[in-house]
CSV table of N, CA and C and ligand atoms in Angstrom, one decimal:
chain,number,residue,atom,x,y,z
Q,1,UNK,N,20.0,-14.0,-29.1
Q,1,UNK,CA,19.6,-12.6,-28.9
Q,1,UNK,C,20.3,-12.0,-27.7
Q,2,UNK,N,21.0,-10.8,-27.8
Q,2,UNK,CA,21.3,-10.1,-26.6
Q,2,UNK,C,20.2,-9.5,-25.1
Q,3,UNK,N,20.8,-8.5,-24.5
Q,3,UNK,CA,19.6,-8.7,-23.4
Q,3,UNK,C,18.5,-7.9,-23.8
Q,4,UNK,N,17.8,-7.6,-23.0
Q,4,UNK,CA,16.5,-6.9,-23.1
Q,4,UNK,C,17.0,-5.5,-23.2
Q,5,UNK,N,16.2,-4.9,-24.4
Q,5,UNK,CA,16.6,-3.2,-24.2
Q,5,UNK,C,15.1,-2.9,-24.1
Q,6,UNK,N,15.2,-1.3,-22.9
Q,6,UNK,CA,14.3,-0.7,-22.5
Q,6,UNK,C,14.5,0.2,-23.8
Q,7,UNK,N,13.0,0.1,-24.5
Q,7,UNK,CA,12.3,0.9,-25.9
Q,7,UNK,C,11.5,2.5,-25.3
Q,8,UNK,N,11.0,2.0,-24.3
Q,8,UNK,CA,10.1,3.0,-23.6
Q,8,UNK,C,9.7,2.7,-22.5
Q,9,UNK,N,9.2,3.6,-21.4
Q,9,UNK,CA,8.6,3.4,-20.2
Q,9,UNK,C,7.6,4.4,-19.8
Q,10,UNK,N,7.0,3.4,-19.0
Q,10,UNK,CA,5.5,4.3,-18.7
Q,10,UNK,C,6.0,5.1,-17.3
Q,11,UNK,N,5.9,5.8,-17.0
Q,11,UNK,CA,5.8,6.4,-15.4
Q,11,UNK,C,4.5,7.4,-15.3
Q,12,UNK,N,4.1,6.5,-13.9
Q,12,UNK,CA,2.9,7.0,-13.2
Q,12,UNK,C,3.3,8.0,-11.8
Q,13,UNK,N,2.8,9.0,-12.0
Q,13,UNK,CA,2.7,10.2,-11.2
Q,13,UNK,C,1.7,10.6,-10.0
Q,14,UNK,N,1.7,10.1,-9.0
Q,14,UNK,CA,0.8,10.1,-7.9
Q,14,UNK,C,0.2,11.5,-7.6
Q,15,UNK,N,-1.5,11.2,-7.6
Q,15,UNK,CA,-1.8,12.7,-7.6
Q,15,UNK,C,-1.3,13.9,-6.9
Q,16,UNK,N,-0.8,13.1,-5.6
Q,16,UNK,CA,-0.6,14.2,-4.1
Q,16,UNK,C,0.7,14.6,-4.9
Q,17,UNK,N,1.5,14.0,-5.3
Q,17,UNK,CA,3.0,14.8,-5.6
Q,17,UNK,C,3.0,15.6,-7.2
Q,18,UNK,N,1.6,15.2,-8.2
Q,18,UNK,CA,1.3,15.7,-9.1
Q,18,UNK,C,1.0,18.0,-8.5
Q,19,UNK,N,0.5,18.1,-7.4
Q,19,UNK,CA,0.1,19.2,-7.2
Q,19,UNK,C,1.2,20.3,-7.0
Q,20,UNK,N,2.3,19.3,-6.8
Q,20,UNK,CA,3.5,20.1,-6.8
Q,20,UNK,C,4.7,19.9,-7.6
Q,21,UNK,N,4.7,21.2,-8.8
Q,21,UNK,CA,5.8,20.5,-9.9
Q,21,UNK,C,6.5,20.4,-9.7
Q,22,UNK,N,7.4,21.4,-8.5
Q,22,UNK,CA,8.7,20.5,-8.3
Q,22,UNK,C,9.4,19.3,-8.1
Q,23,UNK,N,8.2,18.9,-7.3
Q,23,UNK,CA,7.9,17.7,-6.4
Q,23,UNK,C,7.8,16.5,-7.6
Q,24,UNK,N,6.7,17.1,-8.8
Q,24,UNK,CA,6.4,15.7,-10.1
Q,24,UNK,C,8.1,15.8,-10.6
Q,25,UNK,N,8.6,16.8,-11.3
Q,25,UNK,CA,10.0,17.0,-11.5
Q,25,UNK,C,10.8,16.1,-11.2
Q,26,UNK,N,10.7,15.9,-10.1
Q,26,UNK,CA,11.7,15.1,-9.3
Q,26,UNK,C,11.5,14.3,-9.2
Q,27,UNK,N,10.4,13.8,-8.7
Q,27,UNK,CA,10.0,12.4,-8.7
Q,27,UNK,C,10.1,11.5,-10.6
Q,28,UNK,N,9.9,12.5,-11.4
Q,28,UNK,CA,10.1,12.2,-12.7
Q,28,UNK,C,11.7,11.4,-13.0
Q,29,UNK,N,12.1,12.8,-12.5
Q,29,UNK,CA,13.8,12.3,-12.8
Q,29,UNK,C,14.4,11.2,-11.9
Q,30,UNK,N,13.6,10.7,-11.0
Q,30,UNK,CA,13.9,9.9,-10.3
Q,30,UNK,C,13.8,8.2,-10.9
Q,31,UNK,N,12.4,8.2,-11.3
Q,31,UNK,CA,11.3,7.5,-12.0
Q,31,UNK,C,12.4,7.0,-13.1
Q,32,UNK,N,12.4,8.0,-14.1
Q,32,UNK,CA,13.7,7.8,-15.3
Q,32,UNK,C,15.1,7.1,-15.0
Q,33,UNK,N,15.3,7.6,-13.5
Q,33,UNK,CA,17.2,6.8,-13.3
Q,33,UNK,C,17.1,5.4,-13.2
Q,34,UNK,N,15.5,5.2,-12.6
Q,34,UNK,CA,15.0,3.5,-12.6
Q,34,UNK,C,14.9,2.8,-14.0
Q,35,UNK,N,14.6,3.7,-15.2
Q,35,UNK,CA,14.5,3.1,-16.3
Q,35,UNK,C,15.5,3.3,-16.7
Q,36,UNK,N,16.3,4.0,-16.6
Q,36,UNK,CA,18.0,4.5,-17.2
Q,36,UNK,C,18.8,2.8,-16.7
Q,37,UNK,N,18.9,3.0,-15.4
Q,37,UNK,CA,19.6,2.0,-14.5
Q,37,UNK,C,18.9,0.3,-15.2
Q,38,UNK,N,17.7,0.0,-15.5
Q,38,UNK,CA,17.0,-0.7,-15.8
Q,38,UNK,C,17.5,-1.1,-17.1
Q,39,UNK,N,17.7,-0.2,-17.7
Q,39,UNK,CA,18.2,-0.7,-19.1
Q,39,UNK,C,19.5,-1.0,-19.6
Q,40,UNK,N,20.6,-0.2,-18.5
Q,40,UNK,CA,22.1,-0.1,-19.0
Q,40,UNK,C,22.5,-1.5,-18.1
Q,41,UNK,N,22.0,-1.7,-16.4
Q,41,UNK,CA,22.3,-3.2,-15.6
Q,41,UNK,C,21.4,-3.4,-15.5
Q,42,UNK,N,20.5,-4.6,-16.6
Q,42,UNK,CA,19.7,-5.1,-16.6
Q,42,UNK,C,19.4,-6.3,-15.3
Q,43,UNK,N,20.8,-7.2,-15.9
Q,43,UNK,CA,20.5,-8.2,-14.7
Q,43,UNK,C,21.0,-7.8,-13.2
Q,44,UNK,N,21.6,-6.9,-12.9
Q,44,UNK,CA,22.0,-6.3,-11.6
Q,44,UNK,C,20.3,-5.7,-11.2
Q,45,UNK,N,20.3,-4.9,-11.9
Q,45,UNK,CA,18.7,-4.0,-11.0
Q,45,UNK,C,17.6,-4.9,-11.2
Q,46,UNK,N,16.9,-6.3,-11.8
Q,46,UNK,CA,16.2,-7.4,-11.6
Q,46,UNK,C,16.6,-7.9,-10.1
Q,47,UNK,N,18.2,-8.0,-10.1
Q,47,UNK,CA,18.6,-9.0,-8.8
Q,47,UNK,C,18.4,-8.1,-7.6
Q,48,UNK,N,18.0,-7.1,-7.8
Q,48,UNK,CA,18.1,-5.8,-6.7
Q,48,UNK,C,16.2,-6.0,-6.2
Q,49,UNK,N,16.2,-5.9,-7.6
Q,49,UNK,CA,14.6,-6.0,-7.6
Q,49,UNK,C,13.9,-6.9,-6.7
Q,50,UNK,N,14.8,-8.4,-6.8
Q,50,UNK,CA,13.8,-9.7,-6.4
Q,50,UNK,C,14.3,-9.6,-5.3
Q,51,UNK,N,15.4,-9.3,-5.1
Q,51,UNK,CA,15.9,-9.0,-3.0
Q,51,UNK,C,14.9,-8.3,-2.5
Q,52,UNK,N,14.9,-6.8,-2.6
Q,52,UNK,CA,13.5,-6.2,-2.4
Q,52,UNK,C,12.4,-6.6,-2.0
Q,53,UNK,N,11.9,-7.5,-2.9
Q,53,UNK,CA,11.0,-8.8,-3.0
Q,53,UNK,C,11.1,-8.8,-1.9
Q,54,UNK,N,12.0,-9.8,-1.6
Q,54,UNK,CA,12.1,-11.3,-1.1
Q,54,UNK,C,12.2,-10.6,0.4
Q,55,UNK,N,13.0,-9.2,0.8
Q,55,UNK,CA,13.4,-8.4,2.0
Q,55,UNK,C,11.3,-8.2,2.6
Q,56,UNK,N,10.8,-7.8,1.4
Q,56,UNK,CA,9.3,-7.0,2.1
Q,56,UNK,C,9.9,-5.7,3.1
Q,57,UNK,N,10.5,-5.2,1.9
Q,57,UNK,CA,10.8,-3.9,2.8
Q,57,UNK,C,11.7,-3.6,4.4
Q,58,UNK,N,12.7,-4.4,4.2
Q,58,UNK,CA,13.5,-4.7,5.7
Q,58,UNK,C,14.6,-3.3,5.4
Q,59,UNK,N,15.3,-3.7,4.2
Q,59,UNK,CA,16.1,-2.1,3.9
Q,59,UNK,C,15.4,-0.9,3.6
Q,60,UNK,N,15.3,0.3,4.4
Q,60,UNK,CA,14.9,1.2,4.0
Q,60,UNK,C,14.8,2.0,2.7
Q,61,UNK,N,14.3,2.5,2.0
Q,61,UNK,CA,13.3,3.0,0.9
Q,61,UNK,C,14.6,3.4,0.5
Q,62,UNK,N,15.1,4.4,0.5
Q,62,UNK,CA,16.6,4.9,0.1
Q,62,UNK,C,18.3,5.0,0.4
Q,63,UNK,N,18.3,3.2,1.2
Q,63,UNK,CA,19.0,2.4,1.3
Q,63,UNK,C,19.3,1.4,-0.2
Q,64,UNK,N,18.1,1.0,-0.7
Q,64,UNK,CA,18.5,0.0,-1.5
Q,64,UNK,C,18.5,0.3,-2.9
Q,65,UNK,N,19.7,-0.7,-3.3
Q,65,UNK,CA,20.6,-0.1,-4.2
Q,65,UNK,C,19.4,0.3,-5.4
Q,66,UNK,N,18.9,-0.2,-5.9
Q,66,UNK,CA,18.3,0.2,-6.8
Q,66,UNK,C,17.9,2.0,-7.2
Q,67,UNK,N,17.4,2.0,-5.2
Q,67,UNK,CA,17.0,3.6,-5.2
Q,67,UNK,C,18.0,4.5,-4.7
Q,68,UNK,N,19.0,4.0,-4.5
Q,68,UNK,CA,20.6,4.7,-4.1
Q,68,UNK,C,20.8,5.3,-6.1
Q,69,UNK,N,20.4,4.2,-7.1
Q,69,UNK,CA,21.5,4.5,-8.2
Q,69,UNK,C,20.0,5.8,-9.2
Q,70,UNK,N,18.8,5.6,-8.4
Q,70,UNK,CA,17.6,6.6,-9.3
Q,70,UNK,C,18.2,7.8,-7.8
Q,71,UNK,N,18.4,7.6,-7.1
Q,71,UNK,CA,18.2,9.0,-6.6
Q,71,UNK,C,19.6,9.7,-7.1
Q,72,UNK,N,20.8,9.3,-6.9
Q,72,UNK,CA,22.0,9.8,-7.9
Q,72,UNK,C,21.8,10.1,-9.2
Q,73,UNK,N,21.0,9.6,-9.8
Q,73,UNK,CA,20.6,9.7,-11.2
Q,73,UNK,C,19.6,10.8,-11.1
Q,74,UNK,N,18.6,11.4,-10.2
Q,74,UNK,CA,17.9,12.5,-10.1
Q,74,UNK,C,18.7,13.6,-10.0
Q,75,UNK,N,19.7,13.5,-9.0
Q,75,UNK,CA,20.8,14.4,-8.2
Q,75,UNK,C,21.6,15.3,-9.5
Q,76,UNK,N,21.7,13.8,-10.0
Q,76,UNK,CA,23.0,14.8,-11.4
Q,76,UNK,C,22.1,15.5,-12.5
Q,77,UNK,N,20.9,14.7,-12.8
Q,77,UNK,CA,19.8,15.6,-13.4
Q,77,UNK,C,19.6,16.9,-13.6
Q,78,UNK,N,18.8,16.9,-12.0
Q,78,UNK,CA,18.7,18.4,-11.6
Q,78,UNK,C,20.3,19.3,-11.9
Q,79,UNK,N,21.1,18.4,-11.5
Q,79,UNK,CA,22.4,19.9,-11.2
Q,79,UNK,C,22.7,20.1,-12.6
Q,80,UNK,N,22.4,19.0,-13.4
Q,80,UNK,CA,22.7,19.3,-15.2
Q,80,UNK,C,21.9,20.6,-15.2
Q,81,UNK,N,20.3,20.5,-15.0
Q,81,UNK,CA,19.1,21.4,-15.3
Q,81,UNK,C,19.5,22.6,-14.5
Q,82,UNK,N,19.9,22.8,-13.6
Q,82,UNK,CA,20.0,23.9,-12.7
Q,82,UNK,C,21.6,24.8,-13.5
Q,83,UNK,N,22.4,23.7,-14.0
Q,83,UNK,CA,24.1,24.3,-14.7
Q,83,UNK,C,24.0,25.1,-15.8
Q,84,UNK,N,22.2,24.3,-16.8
Q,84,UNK,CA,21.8,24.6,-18.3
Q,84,UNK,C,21.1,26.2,-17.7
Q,85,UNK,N,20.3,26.2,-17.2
Q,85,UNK,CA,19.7,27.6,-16.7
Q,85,UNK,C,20.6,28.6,-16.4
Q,86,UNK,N,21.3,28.6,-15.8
Q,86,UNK,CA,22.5,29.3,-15.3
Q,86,UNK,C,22.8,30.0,-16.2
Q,87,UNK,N,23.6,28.5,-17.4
Q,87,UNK,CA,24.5,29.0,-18.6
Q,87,UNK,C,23.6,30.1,-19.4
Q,88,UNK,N,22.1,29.7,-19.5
Q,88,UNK,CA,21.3,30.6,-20.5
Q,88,UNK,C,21.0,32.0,-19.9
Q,89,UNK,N,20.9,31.8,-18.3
Q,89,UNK,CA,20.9,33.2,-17.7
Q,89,UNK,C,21.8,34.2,-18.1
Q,90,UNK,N,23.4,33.6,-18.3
Q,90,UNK,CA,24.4,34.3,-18.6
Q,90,UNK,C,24.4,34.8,-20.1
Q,91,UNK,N,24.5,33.9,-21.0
Q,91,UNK,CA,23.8,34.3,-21.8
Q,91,UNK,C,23.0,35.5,-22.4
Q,92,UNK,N,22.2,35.9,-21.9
Q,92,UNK,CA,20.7,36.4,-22.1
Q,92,UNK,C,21.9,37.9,-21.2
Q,93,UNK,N,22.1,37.8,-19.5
Q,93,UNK,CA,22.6,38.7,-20.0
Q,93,UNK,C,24.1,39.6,-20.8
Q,94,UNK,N,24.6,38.6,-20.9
Q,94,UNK,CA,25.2,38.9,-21.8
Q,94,UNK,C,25.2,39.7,-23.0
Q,95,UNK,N,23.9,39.0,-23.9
Q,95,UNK,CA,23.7,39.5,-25.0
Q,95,UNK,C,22.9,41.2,-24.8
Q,96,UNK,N,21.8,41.7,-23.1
Q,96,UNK,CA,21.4,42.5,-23.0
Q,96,UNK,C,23.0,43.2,-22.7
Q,97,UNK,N,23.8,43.1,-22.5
Q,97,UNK,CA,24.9,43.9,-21.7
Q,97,UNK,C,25.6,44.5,-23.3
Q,98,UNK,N,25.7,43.3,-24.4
Q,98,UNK,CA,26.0,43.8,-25.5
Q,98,UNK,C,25.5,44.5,-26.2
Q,99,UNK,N,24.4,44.5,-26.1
Q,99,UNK,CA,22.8,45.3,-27.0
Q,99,UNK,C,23.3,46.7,-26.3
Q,100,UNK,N,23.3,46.8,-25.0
Q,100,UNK,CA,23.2,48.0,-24.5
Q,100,UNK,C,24.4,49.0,-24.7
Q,101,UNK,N,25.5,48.5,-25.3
Q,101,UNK,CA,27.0,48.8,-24.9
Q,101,UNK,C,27.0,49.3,-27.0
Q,102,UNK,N,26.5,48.4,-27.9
Q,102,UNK,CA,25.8,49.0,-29.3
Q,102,UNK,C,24.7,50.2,-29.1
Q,103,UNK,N,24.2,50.3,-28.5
Q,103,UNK,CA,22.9,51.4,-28.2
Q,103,UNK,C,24.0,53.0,-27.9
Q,104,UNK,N,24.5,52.9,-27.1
Q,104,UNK,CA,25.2,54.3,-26.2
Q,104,UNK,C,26.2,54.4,-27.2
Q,105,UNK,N,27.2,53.6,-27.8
Q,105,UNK,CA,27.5,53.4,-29.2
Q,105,UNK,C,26.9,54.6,-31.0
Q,106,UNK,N,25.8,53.6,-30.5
Q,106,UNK,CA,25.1,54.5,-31.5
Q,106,UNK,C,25.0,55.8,-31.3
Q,107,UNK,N,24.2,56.0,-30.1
Q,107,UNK,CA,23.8,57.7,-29.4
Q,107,UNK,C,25.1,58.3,-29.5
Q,108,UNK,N,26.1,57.9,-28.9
Q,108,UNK,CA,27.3,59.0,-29.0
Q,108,UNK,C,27.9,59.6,-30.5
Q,109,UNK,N,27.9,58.1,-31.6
Q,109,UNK,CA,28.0,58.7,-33.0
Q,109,UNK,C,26.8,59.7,-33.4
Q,110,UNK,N,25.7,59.6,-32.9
Q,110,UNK,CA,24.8,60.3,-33.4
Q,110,UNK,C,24.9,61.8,-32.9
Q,111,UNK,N,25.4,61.9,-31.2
Q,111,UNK,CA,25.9,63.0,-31.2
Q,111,UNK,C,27.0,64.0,-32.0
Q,112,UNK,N,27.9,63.2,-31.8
Q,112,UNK,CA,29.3,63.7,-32.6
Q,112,UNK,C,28.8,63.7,-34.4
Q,113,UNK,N,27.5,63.2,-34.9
Q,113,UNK,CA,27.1,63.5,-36.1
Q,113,UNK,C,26.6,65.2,-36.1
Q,114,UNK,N,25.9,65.3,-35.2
Q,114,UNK,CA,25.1,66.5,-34.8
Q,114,UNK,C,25.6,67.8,-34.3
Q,115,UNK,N,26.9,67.3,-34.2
Q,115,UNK,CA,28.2,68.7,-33.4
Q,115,UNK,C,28.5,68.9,-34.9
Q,116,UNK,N,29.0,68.2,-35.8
Q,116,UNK,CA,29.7,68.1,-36.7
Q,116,UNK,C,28.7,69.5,-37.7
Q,117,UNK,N,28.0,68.9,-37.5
Q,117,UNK,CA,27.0,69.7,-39.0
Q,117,UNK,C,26.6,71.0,-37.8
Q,118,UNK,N,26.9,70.9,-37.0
Q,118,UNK,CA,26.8,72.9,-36.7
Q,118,UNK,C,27.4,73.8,-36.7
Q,119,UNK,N,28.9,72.9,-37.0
Q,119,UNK,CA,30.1,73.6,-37.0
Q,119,UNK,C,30.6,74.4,-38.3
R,201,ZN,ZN1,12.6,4.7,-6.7
């Protein structure tokens, strides 16, 4: 059998950072680069894991590698989510800038319809 593949994962959301969505958001996407990371270097992020362990906390919280490779992995997330918004903003107005550019379009044919038949 090959290694372990991650099928699904649970992530739990602490109430105090539940009150603030940006805050769950992120902690979400963070949560996920752990199971992302978890599943693609299986036996690297275990070995990361049992040092951790074995440390009781000697490297700081976003020193060690594990949370160096979820917090990079939140980072590119959000800038993905934040690049997708953008693109749709543009979009949207775009299509208002076209709508409106067909509208004055219209009105002016409708004028020059209305010169026409007085003449
Ligand atoms: Zn973490």
């Amino acid at each position: 059998m090959g290694h372990p593949q991650l099928i699904s994962a649970k992530v739990v959301i602490d109430n105090r950072v539940l009150k603030d969505s940006n805050r769950t958001e992120e902690v979400l996407q963070h949560e996920v680069g752990h199971a992302d990371d978890a599943r693609r270097n299986t036996g690297i992020y275990v070995a990361n894991s049992k040092k951790n362990d074995e440390e009781k906390g000697k490297t700081p919280h976003d020193k060690r590698p594990n949370e160096i490779v979820a917090n990079n992995f939140q980072k590119t997330v959000a800038a993905e989510k934040q690049a997708s918004l953008k693109a749709a903003e543009q979009q949207r107005k775009n299509e208002e800038k076209q709508r409106k550019q067909e509208e004055k379009r219209k009105n002016e044919e409708e004028k020059r319809r209305k010169k026409n038949e007085m003449l």
